[in-house]
Short mmCIF file of C-alpha atoms and ligand atoms in Angstrom, two decimals:
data_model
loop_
_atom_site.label_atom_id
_atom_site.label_comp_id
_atom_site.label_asym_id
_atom_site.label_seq_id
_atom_site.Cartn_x
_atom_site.Cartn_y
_atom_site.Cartn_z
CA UNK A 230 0.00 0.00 0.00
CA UNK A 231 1.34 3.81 -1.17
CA UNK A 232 1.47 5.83 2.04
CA UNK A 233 -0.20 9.53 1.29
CA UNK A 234 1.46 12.43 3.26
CA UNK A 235 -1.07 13.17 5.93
CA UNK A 236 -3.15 16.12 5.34
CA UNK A 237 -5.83 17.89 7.41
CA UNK A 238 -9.41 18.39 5.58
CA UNK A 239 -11.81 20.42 7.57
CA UNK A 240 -15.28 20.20 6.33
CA UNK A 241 -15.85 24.04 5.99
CA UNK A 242 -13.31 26.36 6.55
CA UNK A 243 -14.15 30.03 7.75
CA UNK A 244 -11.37 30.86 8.73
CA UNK A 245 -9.70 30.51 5.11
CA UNK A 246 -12.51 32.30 3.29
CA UNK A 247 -12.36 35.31 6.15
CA UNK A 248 -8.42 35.66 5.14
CA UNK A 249 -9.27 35.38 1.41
CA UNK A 250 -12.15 38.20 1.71
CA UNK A 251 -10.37 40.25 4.85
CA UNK A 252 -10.12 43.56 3.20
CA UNK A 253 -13.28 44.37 1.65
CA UNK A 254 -15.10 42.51 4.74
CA UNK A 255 -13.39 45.21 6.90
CA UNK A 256 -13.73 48.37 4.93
CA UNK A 257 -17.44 47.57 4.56
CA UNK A 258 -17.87 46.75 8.18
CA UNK A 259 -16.19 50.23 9.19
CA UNK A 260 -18.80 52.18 6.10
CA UNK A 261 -21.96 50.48 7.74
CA UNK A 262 -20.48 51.03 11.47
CA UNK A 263 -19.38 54.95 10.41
CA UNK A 264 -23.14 55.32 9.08
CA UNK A 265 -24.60 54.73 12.13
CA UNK A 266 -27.58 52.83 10.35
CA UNK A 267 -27.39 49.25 12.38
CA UNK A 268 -30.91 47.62 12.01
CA UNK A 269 -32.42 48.18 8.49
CA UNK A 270 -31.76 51.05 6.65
CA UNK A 271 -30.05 51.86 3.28
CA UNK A 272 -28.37 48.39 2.83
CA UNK A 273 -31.19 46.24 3.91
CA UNK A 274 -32.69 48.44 0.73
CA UNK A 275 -29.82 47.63 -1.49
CA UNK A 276 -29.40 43.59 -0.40
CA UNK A 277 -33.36 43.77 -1.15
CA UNK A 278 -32.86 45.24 -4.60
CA UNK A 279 -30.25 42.93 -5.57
CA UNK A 280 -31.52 39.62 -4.65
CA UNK A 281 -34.62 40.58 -6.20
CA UNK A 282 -32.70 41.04 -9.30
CA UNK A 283 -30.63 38.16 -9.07
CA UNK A 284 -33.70 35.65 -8.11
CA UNK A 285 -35.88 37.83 -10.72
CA UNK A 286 -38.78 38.05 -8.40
CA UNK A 287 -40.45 41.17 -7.59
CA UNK A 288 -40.64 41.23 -3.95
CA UNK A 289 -37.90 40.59 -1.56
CA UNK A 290 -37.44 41.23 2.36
CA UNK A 291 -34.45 40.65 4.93
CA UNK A 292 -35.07 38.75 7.90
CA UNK A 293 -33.35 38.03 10.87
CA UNK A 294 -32.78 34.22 10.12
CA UNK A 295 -34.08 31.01 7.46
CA UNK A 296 -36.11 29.67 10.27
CA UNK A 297 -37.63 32.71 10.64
CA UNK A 298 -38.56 33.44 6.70
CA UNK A 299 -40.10 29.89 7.06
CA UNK A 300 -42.45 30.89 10.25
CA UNK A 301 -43.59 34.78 8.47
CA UNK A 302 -43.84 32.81 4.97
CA UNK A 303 -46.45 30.78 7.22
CA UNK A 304 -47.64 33.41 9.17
CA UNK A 305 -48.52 35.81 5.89
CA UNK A 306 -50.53 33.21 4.64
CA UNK A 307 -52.59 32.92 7.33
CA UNK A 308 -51.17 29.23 8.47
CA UNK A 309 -51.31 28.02 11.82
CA UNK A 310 -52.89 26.20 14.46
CA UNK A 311 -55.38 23.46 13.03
CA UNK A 312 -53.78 23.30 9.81
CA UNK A 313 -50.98 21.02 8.05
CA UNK A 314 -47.87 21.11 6.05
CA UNK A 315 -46.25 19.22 4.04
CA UNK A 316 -42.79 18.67 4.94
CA UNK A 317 -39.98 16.06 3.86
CA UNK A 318 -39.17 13.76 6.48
CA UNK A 319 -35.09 14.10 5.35
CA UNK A 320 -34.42 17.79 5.83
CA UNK A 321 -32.65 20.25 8.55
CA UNK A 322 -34.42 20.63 11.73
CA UNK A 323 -35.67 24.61 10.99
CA UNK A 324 -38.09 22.97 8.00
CA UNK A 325 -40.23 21.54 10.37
CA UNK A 326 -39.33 23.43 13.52
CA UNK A 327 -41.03 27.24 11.06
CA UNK A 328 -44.59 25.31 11.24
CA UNK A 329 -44.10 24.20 14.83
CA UNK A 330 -43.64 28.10 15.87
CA UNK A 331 -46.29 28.86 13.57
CA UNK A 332 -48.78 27.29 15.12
CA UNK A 333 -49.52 24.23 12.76
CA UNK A 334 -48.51 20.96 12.33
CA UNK A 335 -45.47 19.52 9.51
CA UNK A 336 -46.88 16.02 8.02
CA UNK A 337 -44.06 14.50 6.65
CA UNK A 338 -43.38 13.07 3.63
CA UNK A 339 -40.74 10.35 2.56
CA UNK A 340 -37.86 11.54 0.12
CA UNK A 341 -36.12 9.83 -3.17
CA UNK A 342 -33.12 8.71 -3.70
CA UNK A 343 -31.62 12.15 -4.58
CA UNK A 344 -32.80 12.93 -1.22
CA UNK A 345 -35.54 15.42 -2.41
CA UNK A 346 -39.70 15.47 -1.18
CA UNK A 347 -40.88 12.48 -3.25
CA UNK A 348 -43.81 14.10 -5.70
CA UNK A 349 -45.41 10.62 -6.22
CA UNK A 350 -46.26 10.37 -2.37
CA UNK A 351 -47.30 14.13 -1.42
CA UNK A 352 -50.71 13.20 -2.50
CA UNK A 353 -51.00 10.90 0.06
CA UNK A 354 -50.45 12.93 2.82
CA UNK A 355 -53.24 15.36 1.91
CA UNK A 356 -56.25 16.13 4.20
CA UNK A 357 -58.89 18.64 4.95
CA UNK A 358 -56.82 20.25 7.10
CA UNK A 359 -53.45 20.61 4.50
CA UNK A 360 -53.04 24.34 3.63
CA UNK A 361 -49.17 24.45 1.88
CA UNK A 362 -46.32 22.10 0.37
CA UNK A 363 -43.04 23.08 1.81
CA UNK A 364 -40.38 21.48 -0.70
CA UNK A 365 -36.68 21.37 0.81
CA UNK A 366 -34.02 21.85 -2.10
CA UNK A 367 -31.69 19.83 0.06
CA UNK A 368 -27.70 19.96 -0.81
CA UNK A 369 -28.48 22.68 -3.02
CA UNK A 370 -30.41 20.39 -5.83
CA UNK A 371 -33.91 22.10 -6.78
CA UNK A 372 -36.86 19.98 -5.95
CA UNK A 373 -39.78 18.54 -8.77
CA UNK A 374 -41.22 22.11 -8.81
CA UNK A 375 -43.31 21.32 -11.59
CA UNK A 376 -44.94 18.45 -10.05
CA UNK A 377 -45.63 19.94 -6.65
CA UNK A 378 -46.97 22.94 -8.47
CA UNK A 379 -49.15 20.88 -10.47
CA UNK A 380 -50.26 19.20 -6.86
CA UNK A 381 -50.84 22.64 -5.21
CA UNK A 382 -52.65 23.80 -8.01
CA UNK A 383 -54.59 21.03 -8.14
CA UNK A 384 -55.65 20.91 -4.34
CA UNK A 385 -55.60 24.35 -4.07
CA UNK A 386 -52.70 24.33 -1.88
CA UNK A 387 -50.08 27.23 -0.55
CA UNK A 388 -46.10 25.86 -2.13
CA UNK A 389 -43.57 27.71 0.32
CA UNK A 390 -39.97 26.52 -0.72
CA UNK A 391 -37.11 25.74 1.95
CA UNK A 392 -33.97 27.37 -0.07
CA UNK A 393 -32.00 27.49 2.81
CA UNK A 394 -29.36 25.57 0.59
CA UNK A 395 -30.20 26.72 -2.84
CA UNK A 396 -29.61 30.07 -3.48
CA UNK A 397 -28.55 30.37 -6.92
CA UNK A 398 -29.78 26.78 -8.06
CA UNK A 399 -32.31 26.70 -11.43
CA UNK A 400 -34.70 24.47 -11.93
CA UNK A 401 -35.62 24.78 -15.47
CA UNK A 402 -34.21 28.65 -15.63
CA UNK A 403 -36.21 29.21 -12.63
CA UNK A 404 -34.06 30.27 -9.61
CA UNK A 405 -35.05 28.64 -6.82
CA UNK A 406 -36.65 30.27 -4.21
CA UNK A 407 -39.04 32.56 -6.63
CA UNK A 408 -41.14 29.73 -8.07
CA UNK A 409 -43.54 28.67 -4.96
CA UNK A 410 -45.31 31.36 -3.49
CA UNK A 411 -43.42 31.95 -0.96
CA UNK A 412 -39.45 30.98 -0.92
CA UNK A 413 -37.26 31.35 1.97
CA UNK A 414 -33.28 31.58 2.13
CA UNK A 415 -30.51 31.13 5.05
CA UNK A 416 -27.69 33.84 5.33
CA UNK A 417 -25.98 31.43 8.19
CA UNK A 418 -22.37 31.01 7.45
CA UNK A 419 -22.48 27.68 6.21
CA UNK A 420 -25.13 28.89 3.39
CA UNK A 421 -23.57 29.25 0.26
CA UNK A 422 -24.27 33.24 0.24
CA UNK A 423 -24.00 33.97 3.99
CA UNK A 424 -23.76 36.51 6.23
CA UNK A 425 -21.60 37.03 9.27
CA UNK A 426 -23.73 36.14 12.16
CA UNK A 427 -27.58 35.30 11.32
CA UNK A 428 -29.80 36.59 8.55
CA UNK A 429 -32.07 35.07 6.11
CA UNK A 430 -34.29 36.48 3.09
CA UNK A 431 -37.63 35.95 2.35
CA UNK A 432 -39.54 36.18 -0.95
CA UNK A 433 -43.17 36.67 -2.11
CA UNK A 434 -44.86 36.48 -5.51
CA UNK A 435 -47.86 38.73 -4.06
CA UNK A 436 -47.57 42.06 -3.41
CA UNK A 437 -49.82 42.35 -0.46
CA UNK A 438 -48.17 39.56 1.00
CA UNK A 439 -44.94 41.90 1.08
CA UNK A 440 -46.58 44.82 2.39
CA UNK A 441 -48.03 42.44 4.87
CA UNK A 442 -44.39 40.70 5.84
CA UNK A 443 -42.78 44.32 6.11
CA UNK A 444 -44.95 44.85 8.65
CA UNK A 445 -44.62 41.45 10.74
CA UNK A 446 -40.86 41.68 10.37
CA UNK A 447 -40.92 45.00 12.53
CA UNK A 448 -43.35 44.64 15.37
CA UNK A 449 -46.58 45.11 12.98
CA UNK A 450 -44.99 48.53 12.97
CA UNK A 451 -46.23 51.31 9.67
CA UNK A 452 -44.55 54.25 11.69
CA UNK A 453 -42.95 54.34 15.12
CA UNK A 454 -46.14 55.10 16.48
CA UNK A 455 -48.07 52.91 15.07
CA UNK A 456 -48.87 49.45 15.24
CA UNK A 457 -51.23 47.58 12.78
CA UNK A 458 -50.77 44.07 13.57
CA UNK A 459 -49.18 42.13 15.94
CA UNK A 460 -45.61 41.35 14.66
CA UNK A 461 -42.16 39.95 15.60
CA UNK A 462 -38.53 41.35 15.99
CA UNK A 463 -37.60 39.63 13.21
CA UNK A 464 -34.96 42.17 11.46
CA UNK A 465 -31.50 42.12 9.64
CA UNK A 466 -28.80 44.14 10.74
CA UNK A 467 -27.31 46.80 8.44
CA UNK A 468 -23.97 45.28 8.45
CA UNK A 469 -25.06 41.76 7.72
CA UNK A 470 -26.57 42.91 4.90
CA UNK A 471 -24.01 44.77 3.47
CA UNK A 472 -21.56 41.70 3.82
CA UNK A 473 -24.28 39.75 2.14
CA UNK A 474 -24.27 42.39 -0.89
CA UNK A 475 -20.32 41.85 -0.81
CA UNK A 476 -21.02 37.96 -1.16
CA UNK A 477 -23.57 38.69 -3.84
CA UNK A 478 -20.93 40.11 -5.87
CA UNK A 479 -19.03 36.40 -5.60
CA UNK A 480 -21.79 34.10 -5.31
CA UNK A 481 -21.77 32.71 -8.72
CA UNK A 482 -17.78 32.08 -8.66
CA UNK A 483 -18.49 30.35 -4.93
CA UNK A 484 -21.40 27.98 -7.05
CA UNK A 485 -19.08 27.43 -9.64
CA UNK A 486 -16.34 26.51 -7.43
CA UNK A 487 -18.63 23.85 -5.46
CA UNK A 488 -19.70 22.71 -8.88
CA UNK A 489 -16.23 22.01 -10.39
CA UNK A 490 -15.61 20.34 -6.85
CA UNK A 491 -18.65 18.30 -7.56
CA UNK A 492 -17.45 17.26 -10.69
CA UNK A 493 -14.73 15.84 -9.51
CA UNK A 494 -16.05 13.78 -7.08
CA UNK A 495 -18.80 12.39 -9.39
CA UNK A 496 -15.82 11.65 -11.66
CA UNK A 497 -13.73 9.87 -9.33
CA UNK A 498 -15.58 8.07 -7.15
CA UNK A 499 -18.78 7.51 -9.73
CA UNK A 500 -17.64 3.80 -9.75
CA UNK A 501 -17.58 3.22 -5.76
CA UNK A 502 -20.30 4.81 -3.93
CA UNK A 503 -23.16 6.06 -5.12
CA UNK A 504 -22.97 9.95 -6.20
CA UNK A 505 -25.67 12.65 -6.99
CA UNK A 506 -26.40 12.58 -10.80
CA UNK A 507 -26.67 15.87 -12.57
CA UNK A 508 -29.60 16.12 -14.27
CA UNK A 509 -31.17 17.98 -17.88
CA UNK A 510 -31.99 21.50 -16.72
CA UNK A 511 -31.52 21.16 -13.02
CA UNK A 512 -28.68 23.14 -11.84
CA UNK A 513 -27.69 22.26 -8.58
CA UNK A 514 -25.37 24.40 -6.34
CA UNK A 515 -23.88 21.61 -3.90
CA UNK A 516 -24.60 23.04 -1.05
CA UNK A 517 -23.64 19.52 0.13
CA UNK A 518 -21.85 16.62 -1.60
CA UNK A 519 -23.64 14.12 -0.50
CA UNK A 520 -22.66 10.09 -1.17
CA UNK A 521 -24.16 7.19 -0.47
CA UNK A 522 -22.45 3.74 0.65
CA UNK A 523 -23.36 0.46 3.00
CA UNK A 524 -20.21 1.32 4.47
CA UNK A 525 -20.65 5.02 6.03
CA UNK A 526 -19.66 4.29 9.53
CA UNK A 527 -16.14 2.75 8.58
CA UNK A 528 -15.90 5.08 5.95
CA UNK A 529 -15.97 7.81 8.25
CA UNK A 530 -13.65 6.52 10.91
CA UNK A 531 -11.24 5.79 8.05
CA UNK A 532 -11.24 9.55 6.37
CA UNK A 533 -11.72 11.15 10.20
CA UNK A 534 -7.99 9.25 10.96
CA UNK A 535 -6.56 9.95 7.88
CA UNK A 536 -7.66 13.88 8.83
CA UNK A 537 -10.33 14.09 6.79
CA UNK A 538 -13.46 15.79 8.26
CA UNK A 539 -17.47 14.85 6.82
CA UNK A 540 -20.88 15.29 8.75
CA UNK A 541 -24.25 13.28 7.35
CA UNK A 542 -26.99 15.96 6.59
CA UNK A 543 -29.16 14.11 8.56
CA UNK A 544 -28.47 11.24 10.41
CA UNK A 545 -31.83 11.45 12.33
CA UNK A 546 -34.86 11.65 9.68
CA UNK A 547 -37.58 14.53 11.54
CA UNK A 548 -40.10 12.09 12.63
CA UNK A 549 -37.61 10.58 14.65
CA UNK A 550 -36.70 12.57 16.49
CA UNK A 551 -37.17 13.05 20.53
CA UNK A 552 -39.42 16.33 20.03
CA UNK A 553 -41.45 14.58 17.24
CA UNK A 554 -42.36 11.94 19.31
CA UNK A 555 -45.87 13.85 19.99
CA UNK A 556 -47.28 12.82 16.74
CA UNK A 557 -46.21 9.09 17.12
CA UNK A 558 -44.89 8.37 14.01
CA UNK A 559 -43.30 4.48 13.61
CA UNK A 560 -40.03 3.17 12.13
CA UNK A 561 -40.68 2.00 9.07
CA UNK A 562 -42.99 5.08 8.18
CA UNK A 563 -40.57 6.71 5.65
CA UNK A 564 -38.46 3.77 4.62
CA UNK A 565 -36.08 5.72 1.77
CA UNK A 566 -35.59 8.41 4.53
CA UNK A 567 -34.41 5.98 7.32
CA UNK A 568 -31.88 4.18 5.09
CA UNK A 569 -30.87 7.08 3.90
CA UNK A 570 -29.85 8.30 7.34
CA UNK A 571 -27.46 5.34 7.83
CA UNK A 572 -25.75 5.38 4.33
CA UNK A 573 -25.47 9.24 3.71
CA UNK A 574 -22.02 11.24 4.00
CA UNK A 575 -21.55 14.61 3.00
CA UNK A 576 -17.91 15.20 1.73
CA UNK A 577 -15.97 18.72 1.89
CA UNK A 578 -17.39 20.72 -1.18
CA UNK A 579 -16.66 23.98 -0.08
CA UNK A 580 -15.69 27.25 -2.35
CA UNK A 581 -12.22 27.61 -1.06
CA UNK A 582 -11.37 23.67 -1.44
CA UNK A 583 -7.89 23.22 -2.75
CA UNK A 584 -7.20 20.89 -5.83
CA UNK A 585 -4.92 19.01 -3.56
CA UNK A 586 -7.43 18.66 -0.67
CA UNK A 587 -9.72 16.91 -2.72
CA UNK A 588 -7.96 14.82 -4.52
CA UNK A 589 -6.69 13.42 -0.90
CA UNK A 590 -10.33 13.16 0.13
CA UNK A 591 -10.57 10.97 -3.15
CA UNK A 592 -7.55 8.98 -3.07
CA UNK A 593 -8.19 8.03 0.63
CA UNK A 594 -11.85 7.06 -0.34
CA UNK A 595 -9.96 4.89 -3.07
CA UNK A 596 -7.80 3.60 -0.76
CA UNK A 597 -10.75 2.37 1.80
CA UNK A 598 -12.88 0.81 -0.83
CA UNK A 599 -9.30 -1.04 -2.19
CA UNK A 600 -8.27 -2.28 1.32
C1 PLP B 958 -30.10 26.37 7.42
C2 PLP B 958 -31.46 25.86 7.13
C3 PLP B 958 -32.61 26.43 7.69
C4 PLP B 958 -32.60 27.45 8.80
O1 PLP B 958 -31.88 28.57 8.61
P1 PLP B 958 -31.37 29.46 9.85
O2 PLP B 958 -30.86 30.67 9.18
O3 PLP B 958 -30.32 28.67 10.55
O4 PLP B 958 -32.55 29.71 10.72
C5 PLP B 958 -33.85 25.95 7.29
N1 PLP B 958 -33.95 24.95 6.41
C6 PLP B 958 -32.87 24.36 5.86
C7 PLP B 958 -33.06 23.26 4.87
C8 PLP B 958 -31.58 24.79 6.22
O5 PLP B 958 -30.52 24.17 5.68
#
């Protein structure tokens, strides 16, 4: 067996991308600080402007956080307590956490193979009481929008996408995040446009829904007088905002990056594990790499000594977890999502990735599958 030179792969690495940007964080930190503007103000406006361009949807707001887009996008639509949502079972916490806070409850819904809501089951899970589909764009990789349109349209139904990991993916030409009626975006600094701190973005196709989630982002506030509803704190600060901009300005060079990354993986390892396909107009971001393999757990202890981090995005499917317990849901109930959870590994994909970093990750993956 070749010995590699040990290397050290972290599975995101901040503290390289804060070096790389340093300069222009630092001198746009010290314009929004000298302004004086902290909460809101001038480049909330701006971020607001530009996303809306970028996403090519009319109406755009910052908010204080994803999970928080999720619970006004719920909120605006006048969803809560009695009704359900549609929610895949494989997702981050925060997707079914938004209709918790909102006063409703998530029904969840099993996922395919490339780890996505599966369309051919949502019907299933319909009732009386169902008001919205929220599809998850997991790792970055758009959802069957057209199908889960179709279904909403069909059962008159409210679609409210999770983009917390997709900003910048196209499904069909459609940016992701402005084809539902509501979309909802992460700035957390894992997201692949994030902020420094918390901050998330929500969109609407309707313009009094806007109107109406400018107000519940700011107390219900019109003036500083004035209330008109009963609202939240849910703001962005002025200088999160402003970094996002700055990010904006390199997001499609960051996608790119995690693409060509991607690429190489698929590539590589196509013939060993099983790798996410890239599909006829579905671009996919890669907010995660994720692969799949019977082996995961001595897969991971091999790269982890050979100083190679990965994390599984998620190795507890919703309904099983402690808090969902309420609703009783069974083992078994979402088969694809509960195998999934024991055979998923997400790899380091990240922007600032160096050539030789992944080719280590690949030749040690090589190496474990050869031994
Ligand atoms: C990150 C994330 C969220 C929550 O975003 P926060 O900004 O951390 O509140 C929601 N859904 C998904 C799928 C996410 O990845």
């Amino acid at each position: 067996m070749t010995t590699i030179e040990k290397l050290y792969v972290p599975f995101v690495d901040f503290k390289r991308r804060y070096a790389l940007y340093r300069d222009e964080i630092l001198s746009a930190v010290d314009e929004v600080f000298s302004s004086g503007t902290y909460i809101l103000g001038e480049p909330v406006e701006q971020l607001e402007k530009q996303l809306s361009y970028y996403l090519n949807t009319p109406y755009v707001l910052g908010v204080a956080n994803g999970a928080d887009a999720l619970m006004l996008g719920l909120k605006v639509l006048n969803i809560g307590s009695g009704d359900e949502v549609i929610v895949p079972v494989n997702s981050f916490i925060a997707s079914a956490g938004a209709v918790v806070a909102a006063g409703a409850t998530p029904i969840f819904c099993d996922v395919c193979d490339d780890l996505n809501i599966d369309v051919n089951q949502i019907e299933n899970h319909i009732t009386k009481k169902t008001k919205a589909i929220m599809p998850v764009h997991l790792t970055g990789r758009p959802a069957d929008m057209n199908a889960i349109m179709q279904i909403a349209q069909k059962h008159n139904l409210f679609v409210i996408e999770d983009a917390a990991q997709s900003i910048g993916a196209k499904y069909h030409e459609k940016m992701t995040g402005a084809i539902g009626d509501i979309g909802c975006f992460s700035l957390h600094p894992l997201k692949n446009l994030h902020a420094y701190g918390d901050a998330g973005i929500i969109t609407a196709k309707n313009k009094a829904h806007y109107d109406q989630l400018k107000l519940l982002r700011n107390h219900g506030l019109l003036d500083r007088d004035h209330c008109a509803v009963w609202g939240y704190n849910s703001r962005i600060d002025a200088v999160q905002a402003k970094l996002v901009s700055l990010g904006l300005t390199h997001l499609d060079e960051w996608n790119d990056k995690r693409r060509k990354n991607a690429m190489r993986y698929q590539q590589a390892l196509k013939n060993i594990v099983k790798v996410p396909q890239e599909i006829n107009d579905i671009f996919s971001v890669y907010h995660n790499f994720v692969i799949q393999t019977k082996q995961r757990n001595a897969l991971v202890a091999h790269l982890q000594e050979n100083g190679i981090d990965t994390r599984v995005h998620y190795p507890i499917p919703l309904h099983q977890q402690p808090a969902a317990k309420i609703w009783e849901y069974q083992a078994g109930d979402f088969p694809v999502a509960e195998k999934l959870a024991l055979e998923m590994l997400s790899l380091p994909i990240y922007p600032e990735l160096s050539d030789e970093h992944a080719e280590y990750v690949i030749r040690n993956i090589k190496e474990f599958y050869e031994a």
